[in-house]
CSV table of C-alpha atoms and ligand atoms in Angstrom, one decimal:
chain,number,residue,atom,x,y,z
A,190,MET,CA,9.9,-10.5,11.7
A,191,ARG,CA,12.8,-8.9,10.3
A,192,TYR,CA,11.4,-7.7,6.9
A,193,PHE,CA,7.8,-6.7,5.8
A,194,THR,CA,7.5,-6.2,2.3
A,195,SER,CA,4.8,-8.6,1.1
A,196,VAL,CA,2.0,-10.8,2.7
A,197,LYS,CA,4.6,-13.7,2.7
A,198,ASP,CA,6.5,-12.1,5.6
A,199,LEU,CA,3.6,-12.7,7.9
A,200,GLY,CA,3.8,-16.2,7.7
A,201,ASN,CA,-0.1,-17.1,8.2
A,202,LEU,CA,-2.4,-14.2,7.3
A,203,GLN,CA,-5.3,-15.4,9.3
A,204,GLY,CA,-3.1,-15.5,12.4
A,205,ALA,CA,-1.7,-12.0,11.7
A,206,LEU,CA,-5.5,-10.7,11.4
A,207,LYS,CA,-6.3,-12.2,14.7
A,208,GLU,CA,-3.2,-10.6,16.1
A,209,ALA,CA,-4.3,-7.3,14.7
A,210,LEU,CA,-7.6,-7.4,16.3
A,211,GLU,CA,-6.0,-8.0,19.7
A,212,VAL,CA,-3.8,-5.0,19.1
A,213,LYS,CA,-6.7,-2.9,18.2
A,214,ALA,CA,-8.5,-4.0,21.3
A,215,ASN,CA,-5.6,-3.0,23.5
A,216,LYS,CA,-3.3,-0.6,21.7
A,217,PHE,CA,-1.2,0.4,24.6
A,218,ALA,CA,-0.4,-3.1,26.1
A,219,TYR,CA,2.9,-3.4,24.4
A,220,GLN,CA,4.6,-0.3,25.4
A,221,HIS,CA,7.6,-2.0,26.9
A,222,LEU,CA,8.5,-3.4,23.6
A,223,GLY,CA,9.5,0.0,22.4
A,224,LYS,CA,11.2,1.5,25.2
A,225,ASN,CA,14.4,3.2,23.9
A,226,ARG,CA,13.8,1.9,20.5
A,227,THR,CA,13.9,4.1,17.6
A,228,LEU,CA,11.9,4.1,14.3
A,229,LEU,CA,13.3,6.0,11.3
A,230,MET,CA,10.7,6.7,8.4
A,231,ILE,CA,12.3,7.5,5.2
A,232,PHE,CA,10.1,9.1,2.7
A,233,PHE,CA,11.2,9.6,-1.0
A,234,ASN,CA,7.3,10.5,-1.7
A,235,SER,CA,4.6,12.4,-0.1
A,236,SER,CA,2.3,10.9,2.4
A,237,LEU,CA,-0.5,11.8,4.8
A,238,ARG,CA,-1.8,8.6,6.2
A,239,THR,CA,1.2,6.4,6.1
A,240,ARG,CA,3.2,9.1,7.9
A,241,LEU,CA,0.8,9.8,10.7
A,242,SER,CA,-0.7,6.1,11.3
A,243,THR,CA,2.9,4.7,11.3
A,244,GLN,CA,4.1,7.3,13.9
A,245,LYS,CA,1.1,7.0,15.9
A,246,ALA,CA,1.6,3.1,15.9
A,247,ALA,CA,5.2,3.5,17.1
A,248,MET,CA,4.2,5.8,19.6
A,249,ASN,CA,1.6,3.4,21.0
A,250,LEU,CA,4.5,0.9,21.4
A,251,GLY,CA,6.5,3.3,23.3
A,252,MET,CA,9.0,4.1,20.6
A,253,ASN,CA,10.8,7.3,19.6
A,254,VAL,CA,10.4,8.4,16.0
A,255,MET,CA,12.4,10.0,13.5
A,256,VAL,CA,11.0,11.1,10.1
A,257,LEU,CA,13.3,12.1,6.9
A,258,ASP,CA,11.9,13.4,3.9
A,259,VAL,CA,14.6,12.8,1.4
A,260,ASN,CA,13.3,15.3,-0.9
A,261,GLN,CA,13.1,18.2,1.7
A,262,GLY,CA,16.3,19.1,3.4
A,263,ALA,CA,18.4,16.1,3.0
A,264,TRP,CA,21.2,15.7,0.3
A,265,LYS,CA,20.0,14.7,-3.1
A,266,LEU,CA,20.8,11.0,-3.4
A,267,GLU,CA,22.4,9.1,-6.2
A,268,THR,CA,21.0,5.7,-6.6
A,269,GLU,CA,23.1,4.3,-9.2
A,270,ARG,CA,26.4,2.5,-8.7
A,271,GLY,CA,29.2,3.5,-11.1
A,272,VAL,CA,27.8,6.9,-11.8
A,273,ILE,CA,30.5,9.8,-11.7
A,274,MET,CA,28.8,12.0,-9.3
A,275,ASP,CA,29.6,15.5,-11.0
A,276,GLY,CA,26.0,16.5,-11.1
A,277,ASP,CA,23.4,17.7,-8.7
A,278,LYS,CA,23.5,14.6,-6.2
A,279,PRO,CA,26.1,15.2,-3.5
A,280,GLU,CA,25.5,11.8,-1.7
A,281,HIS,CA,25.1,8.2,-2.6
A,282,LEU,CA,22.6,5.9,-1.3
A,283,LEU,CA,25.4,3.3,-0.5
A,284,GLU,CA,26.7,5.4,2.3
A,285,ALA,CA,23.4,7.2,3.1
A,286,ILE,CA,21.7,3.8,4.1
A,287,PRO,CA,24.2,2.4,6.4
A,288,VAL,CA,24.6,6.1,8.1
A,289,MET,CA,20.8,5.9,8.5
A,290,GLY,CA,21.0,2.5,10.1
A,291,CYS,CA,23.4,3.7,12.8
A,292,TYR,CA,20.7,6.0,14.3
A,293,CYS,CA,17.8,3.7,14.6
A,294,ASP,CA,16.4,0.3,15.3
A,295,ILE,CA,13.9,-0.3,12.7
A,296,ILE,CA,13.8,1.4,9.3
A,297,GLY,CA,10.4,2.0,7.3
A,298,VAL,CA,10.8,3.2,3.6
A,299,ARG,CA,8.5,4.8,1.1
A,300,ALA,CA,9.8,4.7,-2.5
A,301,PHE,CA,7.2,4.5,-5.3
A,302,ALA,CA,7.8,3.2,-8.6
A,303,THR,CA,9.5,5.7,-10.8
A,304,PHE,CA,8.4,4.1,-14.2
A,305,GLU,CA,11.6,4.7,-15.7
A,306,ASN,CA,12.5,1.3,-15.8
A,307,LYS,CA,10.2,-1.6,-15.3
A,308,GLU,CA,13.0,-3.9,-14.2
A,309,ASP,CA,14.3,-1.8,-11.5
A,310,ASP,CA,10.7,-1.2,-10.3
A,311,TYR,CA,9.7,-4.8,-10.2
A,312,SER,CA,13.2,-5.9,-8.6
A,313,GLU,CA,12.3,-3.4,-5.9
A,314,LYS,CA,15.8,-1.9,-6.4
A,315,ILE,CA,15.4,0.8,-3.6
A,316,ILE,CA,13.9,-1.0,-0.7
A,317,ASN,CA,16.1,-4.0,-1.3
A,318,GLN,CA,19.1,-1.9,-1.0
A,319,PHE,CA,17.9,-0.7,2.4
A,320,ILE,CA,17.3,-4.4,3.3
A,321,LYS,CA,20.8,-5.1,2.2
A,322,TYR,CA,22.9,-2.2,3.5
A,323,SER,CA,21.1,-0.8,6.5
A,324,GLY,CA,21.7,-3.7,8.9
A,325,ARG,CA,18.4,-3.0,10.4
A,326,PRO,CA,14.9,-4.5,10.1
A,327,VAL,CA,12.9,-2.9,7.2
A,328,PHE,CA,9.6,-2.5,6.5
A,329,SER,CA,7.6,-1.0,3.3
A,330,MET,CA,5.6,2.1,3.7
A,331,GLU,CA,4.7,1.5,-0.2
A,332,ALA,CA,7.5,0.5,-2.5
A,333,ALA,CA,7.5,0.0,-6.1
A,334,THR,CA,5.3,-3.1,-6.4
A,335,GLY,CA,3.5,-3.2,-3.3
A,336,HIS,CA,1.9,-1.5,-0.3
A,337,PRO,CA,1.6,-4.1,2.4
A,338,LEU,CA,0.6,-1.8,5.3
A,339,GLN,CA,-2.4,-0.5,3.2
A,340,ALA,CA,-3.4,-4.3,2.1
A,341,PHE,CA,-3.2,-5.5,5.8
A,342,ALA,CA,-5.5,-2.6,6.8
A,343,ASP,CA,-7.7,-3.3,3.9
A,344,MET,CA,-8.0,-7.0,5.0
A,345,ILE,CA,-8.7,-6.1,8.8
A,346,THR,CA,-11.3,-3.5,7.4
A,347,ILE,CA,-12.9,-6.5,5.4
A,348,GLU,CA,-13.0,-8.9,8.1
A,349,GLU,CA,-14.6,-6.3,10.4
A,350,ASN,CA,-17.5,-5.6,8.1
A,351,LYS,CA,-18.0,-8.7,6.2
A,352,LYS,CA,-21.4,-10.5,6.4
A,353,LYS,CA,-20.4,-13.7,4.7
A,354,ALA,CA,-17.5,-16.1,5.4
A,355,ARG,CA,-16.5,-15.7,1.9
A,356,PRO,CA,-17.4,-12.4,0.4
A,357,LYS,CA,-17.2,-11.3,-3.0
A,358,VAL,CA,-14.5,-8.5,-3.2
A,359,VAL,CA,-14.1,-6.5,-6.6
A,360,LEU,CA,-11.0,-4.3,-7.5
A,361,THR,CA,-12.1,-1.9,-10.0
A,362,TRP,CA,-9.8,0.4,-12.0
A,363,ALA,CA,-11.0,3.9,-12.1
A,364,PRO,CA,-9.8,7.0,-14.2
A,365,HIS,CA,-7.3,9.4,-13.0
A,366,PRO,CA,-5.3,12.3,-14.5
A,367,ARG,CA,-1.7,11.1,-13.3
A,368,ALA,CA,0.0,7.8,-14.0
A,369,LEU,CA,-0.1,5.9,-10.6
A,370,PRO,CA,1.8,2.9,-9.5
A,371,GLN,CA,0.4,-0.7,-9.4
A,372,ALA,CA,1.6,-1.2,-5.7
A,373,VAL,CA,-1.8,-0.7,-4.1
A,374,PRO,CA,-3.8,-2.9,-6.6
A,375,ASN,CA,-1.0,-5.5,-6.5
A,376,SER,CA,-1.2,-5.9,-2.8
A,377,PHE,CA,-4.8,-5.7,-2.5
A,378,ALA,CA,-5.3,-8.6,-5.0
A,379,GLN,CA,-2.5,-10.5,-3.7
A,380,TRP,CA,-3.8,-10.2,0.1
A,381,ALA,CA,-7.6,-10.7,-0.9
A,382,VAL,CA,-6.8,-14.0,-2.5
A,383,GLU,CA,-4.8,-15.0,0.2
A,384,ALA,CA,-7.5,-14.2,2.8
A,385,GLY,CA,-9.8,-16.6,0.8
A,386,TYR,CA,-12.1,-14.1,-0.4
A,387,GLU,CA,-13.7,-14.4,-4.0
A,388,VAL,CA,-11.7,-11.8,-5.9
A,389,VAL,CA,-12.8,-10.2,-9.1
A,390,ILE,CA,-10.8,-7.5,-11.0
A,391,THR,CA,-12.3,-5.2,-13.4
A,392,HIS,CA,-10.1,-2.8,-15.8
A,393,PRO,CA,-10.1,-1.7,-19.4
A,394,LYS,CA,-8.2,-4.0,-21.8
A,395,GLY,CA,-4.3,-3.2,-21.6
A,396,TYR,CA,-4.4,-2.6,-17.6
A,397,GLU,CA,-3.6,-6.1,-16.8
A,398,LEU,CA,-1.7,-6.3,-13.5
A,399,SER,CA,1.4,-8.7,-12.9
A,400,PRO,CA,0.0,-12.3,-12.7
A,401,GLU,CA,2.5,-12.6,-9.8
A,402,PHE,CA,0.1,-10.7,-7.7
A,403,THR,CA,-3.3,-11.4,-9.3
A,404,LYS,CA,-3.1,-15.5,-9.2
A,405,GLY,CA,-6.3,-16.8,-7.9
A,406,ALA,CA,-8.5,-13.7,-9.0
A,407,VAL,CA,-10.9,-13.6,-11.8
A,408,ILE,CA,-10.5,-10.9,-14.5
A,409,GLU,CA,-13.6,-9.4,-15.7
A,410,TYR,CA,-13.5,-6.7,-18.4
A,411,ASP,CA,-17.1,-5.6,-18.1
A,412,GLN,CA,-17.4,-3.6,-15.2
A,413,ASP,CA,-21.1,-3.8,-14.6
A,414,LYS,CA,-20.9,-7.6,-14.8
A,415,ALA,CA,-18.1,-7.5,-12.3
A,416,PHE,CA,-20.0,-5.4,-9.7
A,417,GLU,CA,-22.9,-7.9,-9.8
A,418,GLY,CA,-23.4,-9.5,-6.4
A,419,ALA,CA,-20.2,-7.7,-4.9
A,420,ASP,CA,-19.9,-7.3,-1.2
A,421,PHE,CA,-17.0,-4.9,-1.4
A,422,ILE,CA,-16.0,-2.6,-4.1
A,423,TYR,CA,-12.3,-1.4,-3.8
A,424,ALA,CA,-11.6,1.3,-6.4
A,425,LYS,CA,-8.1,2.4,-7.6
A,426,ASN,CA,-6.2,3.9,-10.5
A,427,TRP,CA,-3.0,2.4,-11.9
A,428,ALA,CA,-0.9,2.9,-14.9
A,429,ALA,CA,-0.3,0.3,-17.5
A,430,PHE,CA,2.0,-2.7,-16.5
A,431,GLU,CA,2.4,-4.5,-19.8
A,432,ASP,CA,5.9,-3.8,-21.3
A,433,ALA,CA,5.1,-1.8,-24.2
A,434,ASN,CA,3.1,0.8,-22.3
A,435,TYR,CA,4.6,0.5,-18.8
A,436,GLY,CA,3.8,3.4,-16.8
A,437,LYS,CA,1.5,5.0,-19.2
A,438,ILE,CA,-2.1,6.3,-19.2
A,439,LEU,CA,-4.2,4.4,-21.7
A,440,SER,CA,-7.6,5.6,-20.8
A,441,THR,CA,-9.1,8.4,-18.8
A,442,ASP,CA,-12.8,7.1,-19.6
A,443,ARG,CA,-15.1,8.6,-16.7
A,444,SER,CA,-17.7,6.0,-17.7
A,445,TRP,CA,-15.5,3.9,-15.4
A,446,THR,CA,-15.8,6.2,-12.3
A,447,VAL,CA,-17.8,4.4,-9.5
A,448,ASP,CA,-21.3,6.0,-9.2
A,449,GLU,CA,-24.5,5.3,-7.5
A,450,ARG,CA,-25.9,3.4,-10.6
A,451,LYS,CA,-23.0,1.0,-10.4
A,452,MET,CA,-23.3,0.6,-6.6
A,453,ALA,CA,-27.0,-0.4,-7.3
A,454,LEU,CA,-25.6,-3.5,-9.1
A,455,THR,CA,-23.9,-4.9,-6.1
A,456,ASP,CA,-25.4,-6.8,-3.1
A,457,ASP,CA,-25.3,-3.6,-1.1
A,458,ALA,CA,-21.5,-3.3,-1.2
A,459,PHE,CA,-19.2,-1.2,0.9
A,460,PHE,CA,-17.2,1.1,-0.9
A,461,MET,CA,-13.4,1.2,-0.3
A,462,HIS,CA,-10.3,3.2,-1.4
A,463,CYS,CA,-6.8,3.6,0.0
A,464,LEU,CA,-7.0,7.5,-0.2
A,465,PRO,CA,-6.0,10.0,-1.4
A,466,VAL,CA,-8.9,9.9,-3.6
A,467,ARG,CA,-9.9,12.3,-6.6
A,468,ARG,CA,-13.6,12.8,-6.2
A,469,ASN,CA,-15.8,12.6,-9.4
A,470,MET,CA,-12.8,11.0,-11.2
A,471,ILE,CA,-12.5,7.7,-9.1
A,472,VAL,CA,-15.7,8.0,-7.3
A,473,THR,CA,-18.7,10.3,-7.1
A,474,ASP,CA,-19.3,12.7,-4.1
A,475,GLU,CA,-22.7,10.5,-3.6
A,476,VAL,CA,-20.9,7.3,-3.1
A,477,ILE,CA,-17.9,8.3,-1.2
A,478,GLU,CA,-20.4,10.1,1.3
A,479,SER,CA,-22.8,7.4,1.5
A,480,GLU,CA,-23.4,5.2,4.6
A,481,LYS,CA,-21.7,2.2,2.8
A,482,SER,CA,-18.5,4.1,2.4
A,483,ILE,CA,-15.9,2.8,4.9
A,484,VAL,CA,-12.9,4.8,3.7
A,485,ILE,CA,-12.2,6.5,7.0
A,486,GLU,CA,-12.6,3.3,9.0
A,487,GLU,CA,-10.0,1.8,6.5
A,488,ALA,CA,-7.7,4.5,6.8
A,489,ALA,CA,-8.0,4.2,10.8
A,490,ASN,CA,-6.9,0.7,10.5
A,491,ARG,CA,-3.5,1.7,9.1
A,492,GLU,CA,-2.6,2.5,12.7
A,493,ILE,CA,-3.5,-1.2,13.5
A,494,SER,CA,-1.8,-2.7,10.7
A,495,ALA,CA,1.3,-0.7,11.4
A,496,GLU,CA,1.4,-1.5,15.1
A,497,THR,CA,1.0,-5.2,14.5
A,498,VAL,CA,4.0,-5.2,11.9
A,499,LEU,CA,6.1,-2.9,14.4
A,500,LYS,CA,5.2,-5.1,17.5
A,501,ARG,CA,6.4,-8.3,15.6
A,502,MET,CA,9.7,-6.4,14.5
A,503,LEU,CA,10.3,-5.3,18.0
A,504,GLU,CA,9.7,-8.7,19.6
A,505,SER,CA,12.3,-10.1,17.2
A,506,LEU,CA,15.0,-7.4,17.9
B,159,LIG,C1,-0.2,6.9,-4.5
B,159,LIG,C2,-0.5,5.6,-5.3
B,159,LIG,O1,-1.5,5.4,-6.1
B,159,LIG,O2,0.2,4.6,-5.2
B,159,LIG,C3,-0.4,6.5,-3.1
B,159,LIG,C4,-1.7,5.8,-2.5
B,159,LIG,C5,-1.6,5.3,-1.2
B,159,LIG,N1,-1.3,7.9,-4.8
B,159,LIG,C6,-0.7,8.9,-5.4
B,159,LIG,O3,0.1,9.2,-5.7
B,159,LIG,C7,-2.2,9.8,-5.7
B,160,LIG,N1,-3.1,5.3,1.7
B,160,LIG,C1,-1.8,5.9,1.9
B,160,LIG,O1,-0.7,5.1,1.9
B,160,LIG,O2,-2.0,7.2,2.1
B,160,LIG,P1,-0.6,8.2,2.1
B,160,LIG,O3,-0.1,8.2,0.6
B,160,LIG,O4,-1.3,9.4,2.4
B,160,LIG,O5,0.4,7.8,3.1
């Protein structure tokens, strides 16, 4: 596997989930693959889980790891071609990318949607330039429209906890004070449909996601109705996708916060969130601390999704 930005890059999802469980059972069995290989992780945005779990996964595989925080200590990067660079950005991405490629074997990139231009975000302008100009295999550590390592970990977590062959999985929008990307809900919806689950998405009107990612899921505007009979509740905030309001906050209605009353409508559902999570905005203390909350397990599986992806990339070097 040379690139990993979408569920499609895995080929068969069931096969990849099986492989991930094998990796989990024997995390240090593939150390020979990473010997004398270097991973470079490039962050345009903050991270706790992605940074640590991906580094740990690479170390499990015997790799060396370098981390660059573009906004801390590196030259500020110009990303637009044709700009007269007389401002505050001394370096262009078009030199920086091939230079970074010289020092490593695999590149991971985190570059969130900026919400400045929907077309740039949804054409994945930044990560696609790494794919084009780095000369290296590239994987997403959350790009503008997707967070595939998170969705992969989420599917592993559901497979490990599900009690029915085809669980009802509900993605619910929840309020948040800042505008957040659609990457996590896009990927979660797409991967959950691909995994064959019954997928229901609930959100206030105006928060419709791109049908490119939600195809095969049912949209239910009544959150209580969506929760009925659910086996998994996956909470997440996102900003509006529709053209007129792209990147805007349309609601901070705390009646959408996931609480014990709503969880009682489900079929004893597990609670999931990718983290970081704002308590008592997205979910109450009681729900996230409950026995049905599997958010830590979910975060732990980020090591496994990253290791499975890196293993496949190392195998194809
Ligand atoms: C980011 C987001 O919503 O995409 C990262 C989540 C993994 N969250 C925040 O910026 C708070
Ligand atoms: N879930 C996730 O990607 O977390 P970080 O933003 O901390 O990496």
